[in-house]
Amino acid sequence: MNDTAPAIDEKTAVSLAKLSPFELKDALIQLARSDADRMMLNAGRGNPNFLATVPRHGFFQLGLFAMTEAERSFAYMPEGVGGFPKRDGIEERFEIFARAHKDVPGVSFLVGAVSYVRDQLGLSAGDFLYEMCEGILACNYPVPDRMLVLSEKIVGQYLRKEMIGREPFTGDFDLYAVEGGTAAMTYLFNSLRENRLLAPGDSIAIGLPIFTPYIEIPHLNDYKLVEVGLDADPEKGWQYGDKELDKLLDPKVKAFFLVNPSNPPSVKLGAANLRRLQEIVARRPDLILLTDDVYGTFADDFVSLFATCPQNTILVYSYSKYFGATGWRLGVIATHRDNVLDRAIARLPARVQKELDERYASITTDPRHLPFIDRVVADSRTVALNHTAGLSTPQQVQMVLFSLFCLMDEPDSYKKAMKRIIRRRKAALYQAAGVTLEEDENSVDYYTILDLEVLGTRLHGRKFVDWFMKNTRPQEVLFRLARDSGVVLLPGRGFGTLHPSARVSLANLNETDYVKIGTAIRTLMAEYVERFQAAGKKK
């Protein structure tokens, strides 16, 4: 290995710097795999290596019960034909099934879920079992298309627990079950445009750093929006200063898009930021807020912006990370029933109102009063296919079982286990890197940002950092880590950080791997220190 040679030349560095971090990842992986005798440590993508087993056992056992329901019809036919479940007597038949399989993993969870739905949520146990059986068999279209009736109520209770908590909250909200946070983003950007709530040339604020697509999508020809960056301050625990938040007072800013807890700093909005945003909304009642709260369930005492500013906020939540379910593609969009979106549509000019009436005339006799969230459903299927909209029913069933699993877990045992896993990994990483962790009540720790400027100053002093910033090319450290140690991290700048940094996912490797990553970072930085010292001697 040539210790003094940069990992990439200047031309390549400039070219690669233009890539999304998720595309740059592929080049880093290729480099990390160049040594066949070395294990690659990919802490780039945030796919967790843990998952919730109990609600999955419940899903598969529910499927077996649903099959017994289907096979009650057409039993005289030997060709493997079944029919739809029957509502009458389904609760009694489930009790017989549960007694016969009481020692099978997942069955006791289902028994508890039926009890919880009946006794705590006040819903019909028979109606619940019927919806779940028909849903898991996928024998009918999703009806209603936005979300199955009881499924929406149960998921709504889960969101109240995890996103709202003890915050005062008046009124109710609607849910649209979607194919994960990815679909939620796609559908919302599209419907905000189609309903003239955002138009080319409009300004939207982006809370930085943030999941990269929120930065990239507004620039596409589909939208051509002007981005106003609100920079979280790493020196203040990645909270937003009042000066940054006050950019939202500008009436030209139509919306504010935020990931909370943030990606990649993995820090939730503190109480001061939440209060300031409430004050801003009181002065800007027309401001649209969109909060993506996928990491909220890993936080202590999390409060969503949806809880504090419900009428102005679109909530996006995904089950992917908390339950280890990225392949299931499970997410929801939530809007308060009295919201700024519907009011803004009602104020549109008469000409635009007429155009929108024509757009949605095929799905309702009163398009003028079609709520925004139902417009999102229709737009997701180009309106004409609205009758076949909706998340697949087995996906909705698994979403419900995930929700019930947490609602029934009153001591939050699963949540405590998730927090323990990722926080031990973070401690191992920083200890191996030689950095003392600072406590922060708002830190969530699903990711961590290794800010090279901050870490370098803390470990080796400001003069070293000034030399380092001047003498390293973009992404050089990331490519050196991949080439020399097989470690794959993502660039913080791709997520909108101000300083050169690396995003480390704390979710997808084992604790010993983070020790290796920390050691590799410490070794590489020591090499740069040697070069810095050698350069000083030459002077």
Coordinates of C-alpha atoms in Angstrom, one line a residue:
M1 CA 0.0 0.0 0.0
N2 CA 1.2 3.5 -0.9
D3 CA 0.6 5.3 2.4
T4 CA 0.8 8.8 0.9
A5 CA -1.2 8.3 -2.3
P6 CA -4.7 9.5 -2.4
A7 CA -7.3 6.8 -3.1
I8 CA -8.7 8.6 -6.2
D9 CA -7.4 11.2 -8.7
E10 CA -8.8 14.7 -8.9
K11 CA -10.9 14.0 -12.1
T12 CA -12.5 10.9 -10.6
A13 CA -13.1 12.7 -7.3
V14 CA -14.9 15.6 -9.0
S15 CA -17.0 13.1 -11.0
L16 CA -18.0 11.0 -8.1
A17 CA -18.8 14.0 -5.9
K18 CA -21.8 14.6 -8.2
L19 CA -23.3 11.3 -7.4
S20 CA -26.0 10.6 -4.9
P21 CA -24.5 9.0 -1.8
F22 CA -26.5 5.9 -2.5
E23 CA -25.0 5.6 -6.0
L24 CA -21.5 6.4 -4.7
K25 CA -22.0 3.5 -2.3
D26 CA -21.7 1.0 -5.2
A27 CA -18.3 2.3 -6.2
L28 CA -17.1 2.1 -2.5
I29 CA -18.4 -1.5 -2.3
Q30 CA -16.5 -2.5 -5.4
L31 CA -13.3 -1.1 -3.9
A32 CA -14.0 -2.7 -0.5
R33 CA -14.3 -6.1 -2.2
S34 CA -11.0 -5.7 -4.1
D35 CA -9.3 -7.8 -1.4
A36 CA -10.9 -11.3 -1.5
D37 CA -9.3 -12.3 1.8
R38 CA -10.9 -9.5 3.8
M39 CA -14.4 -9.1 5.1
M40 CA -16.3 -6.0 3.8
L41 CA -17.9 -4.0 6.6
N42 CA -20.8 -2.1 4.9
A43 CA -22.1 0.5 7.3
G44 CA -23.4 2.6 4.4
R45 CA -27.0 1.7 3.9
G46 CA -29.4 1.7 6.9
N47 CA -31.0 -1.7 6.5
P48 CA -31.2 -3.2 10.0
N49 CA -29.8 -6.6 10.8
F50 CA -32.5 -7.2 13.5
L51 CA -36.2 -7.8 13.1
A52 CA -39.4 -8.3 15.1
T53 CA -40.1 -12.1 15.2
V54 CA -43.3 -12.3 17.3
P55 CA -45.6 -10.4 14.9
R56 CA -44.1 -12.4 12.0
H57 CA -44.9 -15.7 13.7
G58 CA -48.4 -14.2 14.2
F59 CA -48.7 -13.4 10.5
F60 CA -47.8 -16.9 9.4
Q61 CA -50.1 -18.6 11.9
L62 CA -52.9 -16.2 10.9
G63 CA -52.3 -17.3 7.3
L64 CA -52.8 -21.0 8.3
F65 CA -56.0 -20.1 10.1
A66 CA -57.2 -18.1 7.1
M67 CA -56.6 -21.2 4.9
T68 CA -58.8 -23.3 7.1
E69 CA -61.5 -20.6 6.6
A70 CA -61.0 -20.6 2.9
E71 CA -61.1 -24.4 2.7
R72 CA -64.5 -24.6 4.3
S73 CA -66.0 -23.7 0.9
F74 CA -65.8 -25.9 -2.2
A75 CA -64.5 -28.7 0.0
Y76 CA -66.2 -31.3 -2.3
M77 CA -63.8 -30.3 -5.1
P78 CA -60.5 -32.2 -5.3
E79 CA -58.7 -29.6 -7.4
G80 CA -57.6 -27.3 -4.5
V81 CA -60.4 -24.7 -4.7
G82 CA -61.3 -22.6 -1.8
G83 CA -63.7 -19.7 -1.1
F84 CA -63.9 -16.5 0.8
P85 CA -63.9 -16.6 4.6
K86 CA -67.4 -16.4 6.3
R87 CA -68.0 -13.8 9.0
D88 CA -70.6 -15.8 11.0
G89 CA -68.9 -17.9 13.7
I90 CA -65.4 -16.9 12.8
E91 CA -64.5 -15.9 16.4
E92 CA -65.6 -19.3 17.7
R93 CA -63.6 -21.1 15.0
F94 CA -60.5 -19.1 15.8
E95 CA -60.8 -20.1 19.5
I96 CA -60.9 -23.7 18.4
F97 CA -57.8 -23.2 16.2
A98 CA -55.9 -21.4 18.9
R99 CA -56.6 -24.2 21.5
A100 CA -55.4 -26.8 19.0
H101 CA -52.2 -24.9 18.3
K102 CA -51.6 -23.2 21.7
D103 CA -47.9 -24.2 21.8
V104 CA -47.1 -23.0 18.3
P105 CA -45.1 -19.7 18.2
G106 CA -47.3 -16.8 17.2
V107 CA -50.6 -18.3 18.3
S108 CA -50.6 -16.8 21.8
F109 CA -49.7 -13.4 20.2
L110 CA -52.8 -13.7 18.0
V111 CA -55.0 -14.6 20.9
G112 CA -53.7 -11.6 22.8
A113 CA -54.2 -9.4 19.7
V114 CA -57.9 -10.4 19.3
S115 CA -58.4 -9.7 23.0
Y116 CA -56.7 -6.3 22.8
V117 CA -58.7 -5.3 19.8
R118 CA -61.9 -6.3 21.6
D119 CA -61.2 -5.2 25.2
Q120 CA -58.9 -2.2 24.8
L121 CA -59.8 -0.7 21.4
G122 CA -63.5 -1.5 21.7
L123 CA -63.7 -3.1 18.2
S124 CA -65.5 -6.2 17.2
A125 CA -63.2 -9.3 17.5
G126 CA -65.2 -11.1 14.8
D127 CA -65.0 -8.2 12.4
F128 CA -61.3 -7.9 13.1
L129 CA -60.7 -11.6 12.4
Y130 CA -62.8 -11.5 9.2
E131 CA -60.8 -8.4 7.9
M132 CA -57.5 -10.0 8.8
C133 CA -58.4 -13.4 7.2
E134 CA -59.7 -11.8 4.0
G135 CA -56.7 -9.5 3.9
I136 CA -54.0 -12.2 4.4
L137 CA -55.7 -14.4 1.7
A138 CA -55.6 -11.3 -0.6
C139 CA -58.9 -12.5 -2.1
N140 CA -60.4 -9.1 -2.6
Y141 CA -59.4 -5.6 -3.7
P142 CA -58.4 -3.2 -0.9
V143 CA -61.7 -1.6 0.2
P144 CA -61.7 1.2 1.1
D145 CA -58.8 1.9 -1.2
R146 CA -57.1 4.3 1.3
M147 CA -56.9 1.6 4.0
L148 CA -59.0 -1.3 5.4
V149 CA -61.5 0.0 7.9
L150 CA -60.3 -1.7 11.2
S151 CA -56.7 -1.6 10.0
E152 CA -56.8 2.2 9.8
K153 CA -58.2 2.4 13.3
I154 CA -55.5 0.1 14.8
V155 CA -52.6 1.7 13.0
G156 CA -54.0 5.1 14.0
Q157 CA -53.8 4.0 17.7
Y158 CA -50.2 2.9 17.2
L159 CA -49.3 6.3 15.7
R160 CA -51.1 8.1 18.6
K161 CA -48.9 6.1 21.0
E162 CA -45.6 6.6 19.2
M163 CA -45.9 9.9 17.4
I164 CA -48.2 11.9 19.7
G165 CA -47.7 10.3 23.1
R166 CA -48.9 12.5 25.9
E167 CA -49.2 15.7 23.8
P168 CA -52.6 17.3 23.7
F169 CA -54.3 16.5 20.4
T170 CA -57.7 17.5 19.3
G171 CA -59.6 16.1 16.3
D172 CA -59.0 13.0 14.3
F173 CA -56.8 12.1 11.3
D174 CA -56.9 9.9 8.2
L175 CA -54.4 7.4 7.0
Y176 CA -53.3 6.2 3.6
A177 CA -51.4 2.9 3.6
V178 CA -48.6 3.0 1.1
E179 CA -45.6 1.0 -0.1
G180 CA -43.1 2.4 2.5
G181 CA -41.7 5.9 2.9
T182 CA -40.5 5.8 -0.7
A183 CA -44.0 5.7 -2.1
A184 CA -45.2 8.3 0.4
M185 CA -42.6 10.8 -0.8
T186 CA -43.4 10.0 -4.5
Y187 CA -47.1 10.3 -4.1
L188 CA -47.0 13.5 -1.9
F189 CA -44.6 15.4 -4.2
N190 CA -46.9 14.5 -7.2
S191 CA -50.2 15.4 -5.5
L192 CA -48.8 18.7 -4.1
R193 CA -48.0 19.6 -7.7
E194 CA -51.2 18.3 -9.3
N195 CA -53.3 20.2 -6.9
R196 CA -51.3 23.4 -7.4
L197 CA -50.1 23.6 -3.8
L198 CA -46.6 23.7 -5.2
A199 CA -45.7 25.0 -8.6
P200 CA -42.4 25.4 -10.6
G201 CA -40.5 28.3 -9.1
D202 CA -42.1 28.0 -5.6
S203 CA -39.7 28.0 -2.7
I204 CA -39.7 25.1 -0.2
A205 CA -37.6 24.8 2.9
I206 CA -35.5 21.7 3.6
G207 CA -34.3 20.8 7.0
L208 CA -30.6 19.9 6.5
P209 CA -29.0 17.4 6.8
I210 CA -31.7 15.2 5.4
F211 CA -32.3 11.9 3.5
T212 CA -30.9 12.7 0.1
P213 CA -34.0 12.3 -2.1
Y214 CA -35.6 15.2 -0.3
I215 CA -32.8 17.3 -1.7
E216 CA -32.8 15.8 -5.2
I217 CA -36.5 15.5 -6.0
P218 CA -37.4 19.2 -6.0
H219 CA -34.7 19.9 -8.7
L220 CA -36.3 17.4 -11.2
N221 CA -38.0 18.8 -14.2
D222 CA -41.3 17.4 -12.8
Y223 CA -41.1 20.1 -10.0
K224 CA -38.4 22.8 -10.5
L225 CA -38.8 24.0 -7.0
V226 CA -36.4 26.5 -5.3
E227 CA -34.8 25.0 -2.2
V228 CA -34.2 27.1 1.0
G229 CA -31.9 25.2 3.3
L230 CA -32.3 25.3 7.0
D231 CA -29.1 24.1 8.5
A232 CA -29.0 22.2 11.8
D233 CA -26.1 23.2 14.0
P234 CA -23.7 20.4 15.0
E235 CA -22.4 22.6 17.8
K236 CA -25.9 22.8 19.2
G237 CA -26.6 19.1 19.1
W238 CA -28.0 19.3 15.5
Q239 CA -30.8 21.5 16.6
Y240 CA -32.0 24.5 14.4
G241 CA -31.2 28.0 15.6
D242 CA -34.0 30.6 15.6
K243 CA -32.3 32.4 12.7
E244 CA -32.6 29.3 10.5
L245 CA -36.2 28.5 11.5
D246 CA -37.2 32.1 11.0
K247 CA -36.6 31.6 7.3
L248 CA -40.0 29.9 7.4
L249 CA -41.6 33.3 8.1
D250 CA -40.9 34.4 4.5
P251 CA -44.3 34.1 2.7
K252 CA -42.4 32.9 -0.4
V253 CA -41.7 29.6 1.4
K254 CA -44.7 27.4 0.7
A255 CA -43.6 24.3 2.7
F256 CA -41.0 22.9 5.1
F257 CA -39.9 19.3 4.6
L258 CA -38.2 17.6 7.5
V259 CA -36.9 14.2 8.6
N260 CA -37.3 13.9 12.4
P261 CA -35.3 12.3 14.0
S262 CA -32.8 13.5 11.4
N263 CA -31.0 11.4 8.8
P264 CA -28.0 11.2 9.2
P265 CA -27.4 13.0 12.5
S266 CA -30.1 10.8 14.1
V267 CA -31.3 13.6 16.5
K268 CA -34.9 14.4 17.3
L269 CA -36.2 18.0 17.4
G270 CA -35.8 19.3 21.0
A271 CA -38.6 21.0 22.9
A272 CA -37.2 24.5 22.0
N273 CA -37.4 23.7 18.3
L274 CA -40.9 22.3 18.6
R275 CA -42.1 25.4 20.4
R276 CA -40.5 27.7 17.9
L277 CA -42.2 25.9 15.0
Q278 CA -45.5 26.2 16.8
E279 CA -44.9 30.0 17.1
I280 CA -44.0 30.2 13.4
V281 CA -47.1 28.3 12.3
A282 CA -49.2 30.7 14.4
R283 CA -47.8 33.5 12.3
R284 CA -47.8 31.5 9.1
P285 CA -51.1 29.5 9.2
D286 CA -50.7 28.8 5.5
L287 CA -47.4 27.0 5.9
I288 CA -47.4 23.3 4.8
L289 CA -45.2 21.0 7.0
L290 CA -44.1 17.5 6.0
T291 CA -42.4 15.4 8.6
D292 CA -40.9 12.0 7.9
D293 CA -40.7 10.3 11.3
V294 CA -39.4 6.8 10.4
Y295 CA -36.8 6.9 13.2
G296 CA -39.1 8.3 15.9
T297 CA -39.7 4.9 17.5
F298 CA -36.0 4.7 18.4
A299 CA -36.1 7.9 20.4
D300 CA -36.8 8.6 24.1
D301 CA -40.1 10.4 24.6
F302 CA -40.5 11.2 21.0
V303 CA -43.0 14.0 19.9
S304 CA -43.7 14.5 16.3
L305 CA -44.4 17.8 14.6
F306 CA -47.7 16.1 13.7
A307 CA -48.5 16.2 17.4
T308 CA -47.7 19.9 18.0
C309 CA -48.8 21.4 14.6
P310 CA -51.4 18.8 13.4
Q311 CA -53.4 20.9 11.1
N312 CA -50.4 22.1 9.1
T313 CA -48.5 18.8 9.1
I314 CA -48.4 15.8 6.8
L315 CA -47.0 12.8 8.7
V316 CA -45.0 10.1 6.9
Y317 CA -44.2 7.0 8.9
S318 CA -42.5 3.7 7.7
Y319 CA -42.4 0.4 9.5
S320 CA -39.2 -0.5 7.7
K321 CA -36.5 0.2 10.2
Y322 CA -38.1 -0.4 13.6
F323 CA -39.4 -3.8 12.7
G324 CA -36.6 -4.8 10.3
A325 CA -39.1 -4.8 7.5
T326 CA -37.5 -3.0 4.6
G327 CA -38.6 -5.7 2.2
W328 CA -42.3 -5.5 3.3
R329 CA -42.6 -1.9 2.0
L330 CA -45.0 -0.7 4.8
G331 CA -45.8 2.9 5.4
V332 CA -48.6 5.4 6.0
I333 CA -49.4 9.0 5.2
A334 CA -51.5 10.8 7.9
T335 CA -53.3 14.1 7.6
H336 CA -55.6 15.8 10.2
R337 CA -59.2 16.0 9.0
D338 CA -59.1 19.8 9.5
N339 CA -55.9 20.7 7.6
V340 CA -54.2 23.5 5.7
L341 CA -54.0 21.5 2.5
D342 CA -57.8 21.3 2.0
R343 CA -58.2 24.9 2.9
A344 CA -55.5 25.9 0.4
I345 CA -57.3 23.9 -2.3
A346 CA -60.6 25.6 -1.5
R347 CA -58.9 29.0 -2.0
L348 CA -57.5 28.3 -5.4
P349 CA -58.6 30.5 -8.3
A350 CA -61.9 29.5 -10.0
R351 CA -60.1 28.5 -13.2
V352 CA -57.9 26.1 -11.3
Q353 CA -60.8 24.8 -9.3
K354 CA -62.6 23.9 -12.5
E355 CA -59.5 22.1 -13.8
L356 CA -59.3 20.0 -10.7
D357 CA -63.0 19.3 -10.7
E358 CA -62.5 17.8 -14.1
R359 CA -59.5 15.8 -13.0
Y360 CA -61.4 14.1 -10.2
A361 CA -64.9 14.0 -11.7
S362 CA -64.7 10.3 -12.6
I363 CA -64.3 9.2 -9.0
T364 CA -66.7 11.5 -7.1
T365 CA -69.9 13.5 -7.7
D366 CA -68.5 16.3 -5.5
P367 CA -64.8 16.7 -6.6
R368 CA -64.7 20.2 -5.1
H369 CA -64.8 18.7 -1.6
L370 CA -62.5 15.7 -2.2
P371 CA -60.0 15.8 0.7
F372 CA -56.3 16.1 -0.2
I373 CA -55.5 12.6 1.2
D374 CA -58.1 11.0 -1.1
R375 CA -56.6 13.0 -4.0
V376 CA -53.2 11.5 -3.1
V377 CA -54.8 8.0 -3.4
A378 CA -56.3 8.8 -6.8
D379 CA -53.2 10.5 -8.1
S380 CA -51.1 7.5 -7.1
R381 CA -53.1 5.6 -9.7
T382 CA -53.3 8.4 -12.3
V383 CA -57.0 8.9 -11.2
A384 CA -58.4 6.6 -13.9
L385 CA -57.2 3.6 -11.9
N386 CA -58.4 4.8 -8.5
H387 CA -60.8 1.8 -8.2
T388 CA -57.7 -0.5 -8.1
A389 CA -55.7 1.7 -5.7
G390 CA -54.6 0.7 -2.2
L391 CA -51.7 -1.2 -0.6
S392 CA -51.9 -5.0 -1.0
T393 CA -54.0 -6.4 1.8
P394 CA -51.4 -8.9 3.1
Q395 CA -49.1 -5.9 3.6
Q396 CA -51.8 -4.1 5.6
V397 CA -52.3 -7.2 7.7
Q398 CA -48.6 -7.3 8.6
M399 CA -48.7 -3.6 9.4
V400 CA -51.6 -4.2 11.8
L401 CA -49.8 -7.0 13.5
F402 CA -46.7 -4.9 13.9
S403 CA -48.8 -2.1 15.4
L404 CA -50.6 -4.5 17.8
F405 CA -47.3 -6.0 18.9
C406 CA -46.2 -2.6 20.2
L407 CA -49.6 -1.5 21.5
M408 CA -49.7 -4.7 23.6
D409 CA -46.1 -4.2 24.8
E410 CA -47.0 -1.8 27.7
P411 CA -43.5 -2.0 29.3
D412 CA -42.0 -1.2 25.9
S413 CA -39.7 -4.2 26.1
Y414 CA -39.1 -4.4 22.4
K415 CA -38.4 -0.7 22.2
K416 CA -35.9 -0.9 25.0
A417 CA -34.1 -3.8 23.3
M418 CA -33.9 -1.8 20.0
K419 CA -32.4 1.2 21.8
R420 CA -29.9 -1.0 23.7
I421 CA -28.7 -2.7 20.5
I422 CA -27.9 0.5 18.6
R423 CA -26.5 2.5 21.5
R424 CA -24.1 -0.2 22.5
R425 CA -22.9 -0.2 18.9
K426 CA -22.4 3.5 18.9
A427 CA -20.4 3.3 22.2
A428 CA -18.2 0.6 20.7
L429 CA -17.5 2.6 17.5
Y430 CA -16.5 5.8 19.3
Q431 CA -14.4 4.0 22.0
A432 CA -12.4 2.3 19.2
A433 CA -12.0 5.5 17.4
G434 CA -10.6 7.1 20.5
V435 CA -13.4 9.7 21.0
T436 CA -15.3 10.3 24.2
L437 CA -19.1 10.2 23.7
E438 CA -21.1 13.3 24.8
E439 CA -24.5 12.6 26.2
D440 CA -27.5 14.2 24.4
E441 CA -31.1 13.6 25.4
N442 CA -32.2 14.2 21.8
S443 CA -29.8 11.7 20.2
V444 CA -31.5 8.6 18.7
D445 CA -28.4 6.8 17.4
Y446 CA -29.8 4.9 14.4
Y447 CA -27.0 6.6 12.5
T448 CA -24.1 8.7 13.6
I449 CA -22.2 11.4 11.7
L450 CA -18.4 11.3 11.9
D451 CA -17.6 15.0 11.3
L452 CA -14.0 14.9 10.2
E453 CA -13.5 18.6 11.1
V454 CA -14.9 18.2 14.6
L455 CA -13.3 14.8 15.3
G456 CA -9.9 15.9 13.9
T457 CA -9.9 19.1 16.0
R458 CA -10.8 17.2 19.1
L459 CA -8.2 14.5 18.6
H460 CA -5.3 16.3 16.9
G461 CA -5.9 20.1 17.1
R462 CA -7.0 22.9 14.8
K463 CA -3.7 23.2 12.9
F464 CA -3.9 19.5 11.8
V465 CA -7.5 20.0 10.6
D466 CA -6.6 23.1 8.6
W467 CA -3.9 21.1 6.9
F468 CA -6.1 18.1 6.4
M469 CA -8.9 20.1 4.8
K470 CA -6.4 21.7 2.4
N471 CA -4.6 18.5 1.4
T472 CA -7.4 15.9 0.9
R473 CA -9.6 15.5 -2.1
P474 CA -13.5 15.1 -1.9
Q475 CA -14.4 11.6 -0.7
E476 CA -10.8 10.6 -0.2
V477 CA -11.2 9.3 3.3
L478 CA -14.2 7.2 2.3
F479 CA -12.3 5.7 -0.6
R480 CA -9.2 5.1 1.6
L481 CA -11.3 3.3 4.2
A482 CA -12.9 1.1 1.6
R483 CA -9.6 0.3 -0.1
D484 CA -7.5 -0.2 2.9
S485 CA -9.9 -1.6 5.4
G486 CA -13.0 -2.8 3.5
V487 CA -15.1 -0.3 5.4
V488 CA -18.0 1.3 3.5
L489 CA -19.5 4.6 4.8
L490 CA -21.6 7.3 3.0
P491 CA -20.6 10.9 2.6
G492 CA -22.3 13.3 4.9
R493 CA -22.2 16.1 2.2
G494 CA -24.7 14.0 0.1
F495 CA -27.2 14.5 2.9
G496 CA -26.6 18.3 3.1
T497 CA -24.0 18.5 5.9
L498 CA -21.9 21.6 5.9
H499 CA -18.6 19.9 7.0
P500 CA -16.9 16.9 5.4
S501 CA -18.2 13.9 7.2
A502 CA -19.2 10.3 7.0
R503 CA -22.6 8.7 7.8
V504 CA -22.3 5.4 9.8
S505 CA -25.4 3.2 10.1
L506 CA -25.5 1.7 13.5
A507 CA -28.2 -0.7 12.5
N508 CA -26.8 -3.2 10.1
L509 CA -23.6 -4.7 11.6
N510 CA -22.7 -6.4 14.8
E511 CA -21.0 -4.7 17.8
T512 CA -17.6 -6.2 17.1
D513 CA -17.8 -4.8 13.5
Y514 CA -18.1 -1.3 14.9
V515 CA -15.0 -1.8 16.9
K516 CA -13.2 -2.7 13.7
I517 CA -14.6 0.4 11.9
G518 CA -13.6 2.7 14.8
T519 CA -10.1 1.1 14.7
A520 CA -9.8 1.6 11.0
I521 CA -10.8 5.3 11.2
R522 CA -8.3 5.8 14.1
T523 CA -5.5 4.1 12.1
L524 CA -6.2 6.2 8.9
M525 CA -6.4 9.4 10.8
A526 CA -3.1 8.6 12.5
E527 CA -1.6 8.2 9.1
Y528 CA -2.8 11.6 8.1
V529 CA -1.3 13.0 11.3
E530 CA 2.1 11.5 10.3
R531 CA 1.9 13.2 6.9
F532 CA 0.9 16.5 8.6
Q533 CA 3.9 16.2 11.0
A534 CA 6.3 15.3 8.1
A535 CA 5.0 18.3 6.1
G536 CA 5.7 20.6 9.1
K537 CA 9.3 19.3 9.4
K538 CA 9.9 20.1 5.7
K539 CA 9.1 23.7 6.4

